[in-house]
Coordinates of C-alpha atoms in Angstrom, one line a residue:
M64 CA -5.2 46.7 0.4
S65 CA -6.7 49.8 2.1
A66 CA -6.9 53.2 0.4
R67 CA -7.6 56.7 1.7
V68 CA -9.5 59.6 0.2
G69 CA -9.9 63.2 1.2
K70 CA -13.7 63.5 1.3
V71 CA -16.7 61.2 1.0
A72 CA -20.3 62.4 0.8
V73 CA -22.9 60.1 2.3
I74 CA -26.4 61.1 1.2
G75 CA -29.0 60.0 3.7
S76 CA -28.8 59.9 7.5
G77 CA -30.9 56.8 8.3
S78 CA -29.4 53.9 10.2
W79 CA -27.4 52.5 7.3
G80 CA -26.2 56.0 6.2
T81 CA -25.1 56.7 9.7
A82 CA -23.3 53.4 10.1
M83 CA -21.6 53.8 6.7
A84 CA -20.4 57.3 7.6
G85 CA -18.8 55.9 10.7
L86 CA -17.2 53.0 8.7
L87 CA -15.8 55.4 6.0
A88 CA -14.4 57.7 8.6
A89 CA -11.5 55.3 9.1
R90 CA -10.2 56.0 5.5
A91 CA -11.5 59.5 4.8
G92 CA -10.2 62.9 5.9
E93 CA -13.8 64.1 6.0
V94 CA -17.2 62.4 5.7
A95 CA -20.0 64.8 4.9
L96 CA -23.3 63.2 6.1
W97 CA -26.2 64.9 4.3
C98 CA -29.4 65.1 6.4
R99 CA -32.8 66.0 4.9
D100 CA -33.7 67.8 8.2
A101 CA -31.6 70.8 9.1
A102 CA -32.4 70.5 12.8
L103 CA -31.1 66.9 12.8
A104 CA -27.9 68.0 11.2
D105 CA -27.4 70.6 13.9
E106 CA -28.1 68.1 16.7
L107 CA -25.9 65.5 15.2
N108 CA -23.0 67.9 15.0
A109 CA -23.6 69.1 18.5
T110 CA -23.9 65.7 20.2
R111 CA -22.0 63.4 17.7
R112 CA -25.1 61.1 17.9
N113 CA -28.0 60.5 15.6
P114 CA -31.1 60.8 17.9
R115 CA -33.3 59.0 15.4
H116 CA -31.1 56.1 14.4
L117 CA -28.4 54.2 16.2
S118 CA -28.8 56.8 19.0
S119 CA -26.2 55.2 21.3
Y120 CA -23.5 55.3 18.6
E121 CA -21.0 58.1 18.8
L122 CA -19.8 59.2 15.3
P123 CA -16.1 59.5 14.7
A124 CA -14.5 63.0 14.4
P125 CA -14.2 63.0 10.6
V126 CA -18.0 62.9 10.2
R127 CA -19.7 66.2 9.7
A128 CA -23.5 66.5 9.2
T129 CA -25.0 69.1 6.8
H130 CA -28.4 70.0 5.4
D131 CA -26.7 71.7 2.4
A132 CA -26.3 69.3 -0.5
A133 CA -23.8 71.5 -2.3
D134 CA -21.8 71.6 0.9
A135 CA -21.9 67.8 1.2
L136 CA -20.9 67.1 -2.4
E137 CA -18.4 69.8 -3.1
G138 CA -15.0 68.2 -3.6
A139 CA -16.3 64.7 -2.8
E140 CA -14.1 61.9 -4.2
V141 CA -16.7 59.2 -3.5
V142 CA -20.5 59.6 -3.2
V143 CA -22.6 57.1 -1.2
L144 CA -26.4 57.1 -1.7
A145 CA -28.2 55.8 1.4
V146 CA -31.8 56.9 0.9
P147 CA -34.9 54.7 0.7
S148 CA -35.5 53.3 -2.7
A149 CA -38.6 55.4 -3.4
Y150 CA -36.6 58.6 -2.9
L151 CA -33.6 57.6 -4.9
R152 CA -34.6 59.1 -8.2
P153 CA -35.8 62.4 -6.9
T154 CA -32.8 62.7 -4.7
C155 CA -30.4 62.0 -7.6
A156 CA -32.3 64.3 -9.9
R157 CA -32.1 67.2 -7.4
M158 CA -28.4 66.7 -6.7
A159 CA -27.2 65.6 -10.2
S160 CA -25.5 69.0 -11.0
L161 CA -23.7 68.8 -7.7
V162 CA -22.2 65.3 -7.9
P163 CA -18.6 65.5 -9.1
P164 CA -18.5 63.9 -12.6
E165 CA -15.6 61.6 -11.9
A166 CA -16.6 60.4 -8.4
P167 CA -17.6 56.8 -8.1
V168 CA -21.1 56.4 -6.7
L169 CA -22.0 53.6 -4.3
V170 CA -25.7 52.8 -4.0
L171 CA -26.9 51.3 -0.7
S172 CA -30.6 51.5 -1.6
K173 CA -32.3 48.2 -2.3
G174 CA -35.4 47.7 -4.4
V175 CA -37.1 47.9 -7.8
E176 CA -38.6 51.1 -9.0
L177 CA -42.3 50.8 -9.5
G178 CA -43.5 51.6 -13.0
T179 CA -40.1 51.4 -14.7
H180 CA -39.0 48.0 -13.3
E181 CA -35.5 49.5 -13.0
L182 CA -33.0 48.4 -10.3
M183 CA -31.4 51.0 -8.1
L184 CA -28.1 51.2 -10.1
D185 CA -30.1 51.9 -13.2
V186 CA -32.1 54.7 -11.4
A187 CA -28.9 56.4 -10.2
A188 CA -27.2 56.1 -13.6
D189 CA -30.3 57.5 -15.3
E190 CA -30.0 60.7 -13.2
L191 CA -26.3 61.0 -12.6
G192 CA -24.8 59.6 -15.8
G193 CA -21.7 57.4 -16.0
R194 CA -23.2 54.0 -15.5
G195 CA -19.7 52.5 -15.3
R196 CA -18.8 54.5 -12.2
V197 CA -21.9 53.3 -10.2
A198 CA -21.7 50.3 -7.8
V199 CA -24.0 48.6 -5.3
L200 CA -23.4 47.1 -1.9
S201 CA -25.4 44.3 -0.3
G202 CA -25.1 41.6 2.2
P203 CA -25.9 40.4 5.8
N204 CA -24.8 43.7 7.5
H205 CA -27.3 45.2 9.9
A206 CA -26.2 48.8 10.7
E207 CA -26.7 48.1 14.4
E208 CA -23.8 45.6 14.3
V209 CA -21.6 47.3 11.7
C210 CA -21.4 50.5 13.8
L211 CA -20.2 48.4 16.8
G212 CA -17.4 46.8 14.7
K213 CA -18.9 43.3 14.8
L214 CA -17.8 41.1 12.0
S215 CA -19.9 41.7 8.9
A216 CA -19.5 41.0 5.2
A217 CA -20.9 42.4 2.0
V218 CA -20.6 42.0 -1.8
L219 CA -19.8 45.1 -3.9
A220 CA -20.9 44.9 -7.5
S221 CA -20.0 47.1 -10.4
E222 CA -19.8 46.6 -14.1
D223 CA -16.3 48.3 -14.0
P224 CA -13.8 46.1 -12.1
E225 CA -11.6 49.1 -11.4
V226 CA -14.5 51.0 -9.7
A227 CA -15.3 47.9 -7.6
L228 CA -11.7 47.5 -6.6
R229 CA -11.3 51.2 -5.6
L230 CA -14.4 51.1 -3.5
Q231 CA -13.5 47.7 -1.9
R232 CA -10.2 49.2 -0.8
L233 CA -12.0 52.1 0.8
L234 CA -14.5 49.9 2.7
V235 CA -12.7 46.7 3.7
S236 CA -11.4 46.2 7.2
P237 CA -10.8 43.2 9.5
S238 CA -14.4 43.5 10.8
F239 CA -16.0 44.5 7.5
R240 CA -15.2 42.0 4.7
V241 CA -16.0 43.2 1.2
Y242 CA -16.0 40.9 -1.8
V243 CA -16.4 42.1 -5.4
S244 CA -18.7 41.0 -8.2
Q245 CA -19.6 42.2 -11.7
D246 CA -23.1 40.7 -11.4
V247 CA -24.9 44.0 -10.5
T248 CA -28.3 42.5 -11.5
G249 CA -28.1 39.5 -9.3
V250 CA -26.9 41.4 -6.3
E251 CA -29.7 43.9 -6.7
V252 CA -32.4 41.3 -7.2
C253 CA -31.3 39.6 -4.0
G254 CA -31.4 42.8 -2.1
A255 CA -34.9 43.7 -3.2
V256 CA -36.7 40.3 -2.9
K257 CA -35.2 39.2 0.4
N258 CA -37.0 42.1 2.2
V259 CA -40.4 40.8 1.0
V260 CA -39.5 37.3 2.2
A261 CA -38.6 38.7 5.6
I262 CA -42.0 40.2 6.0
A263 CA -43.5 36.7 5.3
C264 CA -41.2 35.3 8.0
G265 CA -42.1 37.9 10.5
A266 CA -45.8 37.3 9.9
A267 CA -45.3 33.6 10.3
V268 CA -43.5 34.1 13.7
G269 CA -46.4 36.4 14.7
F270 CA -48.8 33.5 14.2
G271 CA -46.6 31.2 16.3
A272 CA -44.7 29.4 13.5
G273 CA -41.7 27.2 14.4
D274 CA -38.2 26.9 13.1
N275 CA -39.3 24.4 10.4
T276 CA -41.7 26.9 8.9
L277 CA -39.1 29.7 8.9
A278 CA -36.7 27.4 7.1
V279 CA -39.4 26.6 4.5
I280 CA -40.1 30.3 3.9
M281 CA -36.5 31.2 3.6
T282 CA -35.5 28.4 1.2
R283 CA -38.6 28.8 -1.0
G284 CA -37.9 32.6 -0.9
L285 CA -34.4 31.9 -2.1
A286 CA -35.8 29.9 -5.0
E287 CA -38.1 32.9 -5.7
I288 CA -35.0 35.1 -5.8
G289 CA -33.3 32.7 -8.1
R290 CA -36.1 32.6 -10.6
V291 CA -36.3 36.4 -10.8
A292 CA -32.5 36.7 -11.1
A293 CA -32.4 34.0 -13.8
A294 CA -35.1 35.7 -15.8
L295 CA -33.0 38.9 -15.8
G296 CA -29.9 37.1 -16.9
A297 CA -28.0 37.2 -13.6
D298 CA -25.3 34.7 -12.5
P299 CA -27.1 31.7 -10.9
L300 CA -24.4 31.6 -8.2
T301 CA -25.2 35.1 -6.9
P302 CA -28.3 34.1 -4.9
M303 CA -26.2 31.5 -3.1
G304 CA -23.8 34.1 -1.8
L305 CA -23.7 37.1 0.6
A306 CA -26.2 39.2 -1.2
G307 CA -28.7 36.3 -1.5
M308 CA -28.6 33.5 1.2
G309 CA -26.4 35.6 3.5
D310 CA -28.7 38.6 3.6
L311 CA -31.8 36.5 3.5
V312 CA -30.8 34.7 6.8
A313 CA -29.9 38.0 8.5
T314 CA -33.1 39.8 7.4
C315 CA -35.5 37.0 8.1
T316 CA -34.1 36.1 11.6
S317 CA -32.7 39.2 13.2
R318 CA -34.4 41.5 15.7
H319 CA -32.7 44.4 13.9
S320 CA -34.7 43.7 10.7
R321 CA -37.4 46.2 10.2
N322 CA -39.0 44.0 7.5
R323 CA -39.1 40.9 9.8
T324 CA -40.3 43.1 12.7
F325 CA -43.0 44.6 10.6
G326 CA -44.2 41.2 9.6
E327 CA -44.7 40.3 13.3
A328 CA -46.6 43.6 13.8
L329 CA -48.7 42.8 10.7
A330 CA -49.8 39.5 12.2
R331 CA -50.9 41.4 15.3
G332 CA -53.1 43.6 13.1
E333 CA -50.9 46.7 12.9
T334 CA -51.0 48.6 9.6
L335 CA -47.9 49.6 7.5
E336 CA -48.6 53.3 8.1
A337 CA -48.9 52.9 11.9
F338 CA -45.7 50.8 12.1
E339 CA -43.6 53.2 10.1
A340 CA -44.9 56.2 12.1
R341 CA -44.2 54.4 15.4
E342 CA -40.7 53.2 14.4
H343 CA -39.7 56.2 12.2
V344 CA -38.6 53.8 9.5
V345 CA -39.4 52.9 5.9
V346 CA -40.3 49.2 5.4
E347 CA -38.6 48.6 2.0
G348 CA -40.1 45.2 1.7
A349 CA -43.6 46.6 1.6
R350 CA -42.7 48.7 -1.5
A351 CA -40.8 45.9 -3.0
A352 CA -43.8 43.6 -2.8
E353 CA -45.5 45.8 -5.3
S354 CA -42.6 46.5 -7.6
V355 CA -41.0 43.0 -7.5
L356 CA -44.4 41.5 -8.3
A357 CA -44.8 43.8 -11.3
L358 CA -41.3 43.0 -12.5
A359 CA -41.8 39.2 -12.1
R360 CA -45.1 39.4 -14.0
A361 CA -43.5 41.3 -16.8
H362 CA -41.0 38.4 -17.2
G363 CA -43.5 35.6 -16.6
V364 CA -41.9 34.5 -13.3
E365 CA -43.9 32.9 -10.5
V366 CA -43.3 34.6 -7.1
P367 CA -45.9 33.1 -4.7
I368 CA -44.4 34.5 -1.5
T369 CA -44.2 38.0 -3.0
S370 CA -47.7 37.6 -4.3
A371 CA -49.0 36.6 -0.9
V372 CA -47.3 39.6 0.8
H373 CA -48.6 41.9 -1.8
A374 CA -52.1 40.6 -1.4
V375 CA -52.1 41.3 2.3
L376 CA -50.5 44.8 2.0
H377 CA -52.2 46.1 -1.1
D378 CA -55.3 44.0 -1.8
G379 CA -56.8 43.8 1.6
V380 CA -56.4 40.0 1.9
D381 CA -56.3 38.6 5.4
V382 CA -52.9 37.2 6.5
Q383 CA -54.4 33.8 7.3
E384 CA -56.2 33.7 3.9
A385 CA -52.9 34.5 2.2
T386 CA -51.2 31.7 4.1
D387 CA -53.9 29.3 3.1
M388 CA -53.4 30.4 -0.5
L389 CA -49.7 29.5 -0.3
L390 CA -50.3 26.2 1.4
G391 CA -52.9 25.3 -1.1
R392 CA -50.4 25.4 -4.0
R393 CA -49.4 22.0 -5.3
P394 CA -45.6 21.5 -4.8
S395 CA -43.7 21.4 -8.0
E396 CA -40.0 20.6 -8.8
E397 CA -37.8 22.2 -6.2
F398 CA -35.9 24.5 -8.6
Y399 CA -38.6 25.0 -11.2
G400 CA -38.2 28.1 -13.3
I401 CA -34.5 28.4 -12.7
S402 CA -33.1 25.5 -14.8
T403 CA -35.7 26.1 -17.5
Q404 CA -34.6 29.7 -17.9
E405 CA -30.9 28.8 -17.9
K406 CA -31.5 26.3 -20.7
E407 CA -33.4 28.8 -22.8
S408 CA -30.5 31.3 -22.5
N409 CA -27.9 28.8 -23.7

């Protein structure tokens, strides 16, 4: 089932971009890893390690770092976008003329663009053209474990089954299971909202919550994902799969999850700015809390967990007050908002 290519360009040298470059090296003659920082590219080539992310991981020989976008993209048969969601549009716009027009584009970024309400595939397609050649990848796959060859799995979604199959063949291995889907919308909604839920889980842990509480937050978070996905016309089964429940469990429970870890720091009183500066990371869930809430409101969808996280991060509400707001809500039907939307669409 595997396939080989001559060159792959990976745009973004964060933890996921670094791990993906290593994963792709098994099937590519060359993996060009684009770094925003020229000094980082030089150090990575000299030491074969990324000093900022996954610093103990030695990159395979086919991986070559570069600060030159033209160098990275020239002759690339596949392009992988691994930049934070807020930087996806400007990065694509800057590199649009350099991306080979026939190359499939795989988006690893997760989120909803603030203002436009667009998902990441839409953002990439806007700037690069050729929506059918763009795919997204999501699932319970922390970079820290993928780079070590530990068993992981993901779902790869594209509106073009041929593009999905081609990329699946490039990525799949005994330790990295890749399943395909055409439900791009559902996969992307799962990837965006689960990061917000993970912040809530982290905050709960920071206040001493037990396993029961985490189970409640995760399952009600899954219902929240389901309502947003249903409102956008996604397949109702997608939130039950790898991109939904699978990634939700990993992100809400793992020590590798920056969103969960940030939630714990938030409970201790640390600000988003301080946490990101200390850890040298972007907390995607903090951005998604704002953009997902705006998207949900535009579609008339209730997202109480997202609303509570947004209130703490952007409205100055105390974490305990936000928790009290959630607990003060009267419980409704377990799957409210999902079955209703499904009936309306039939």
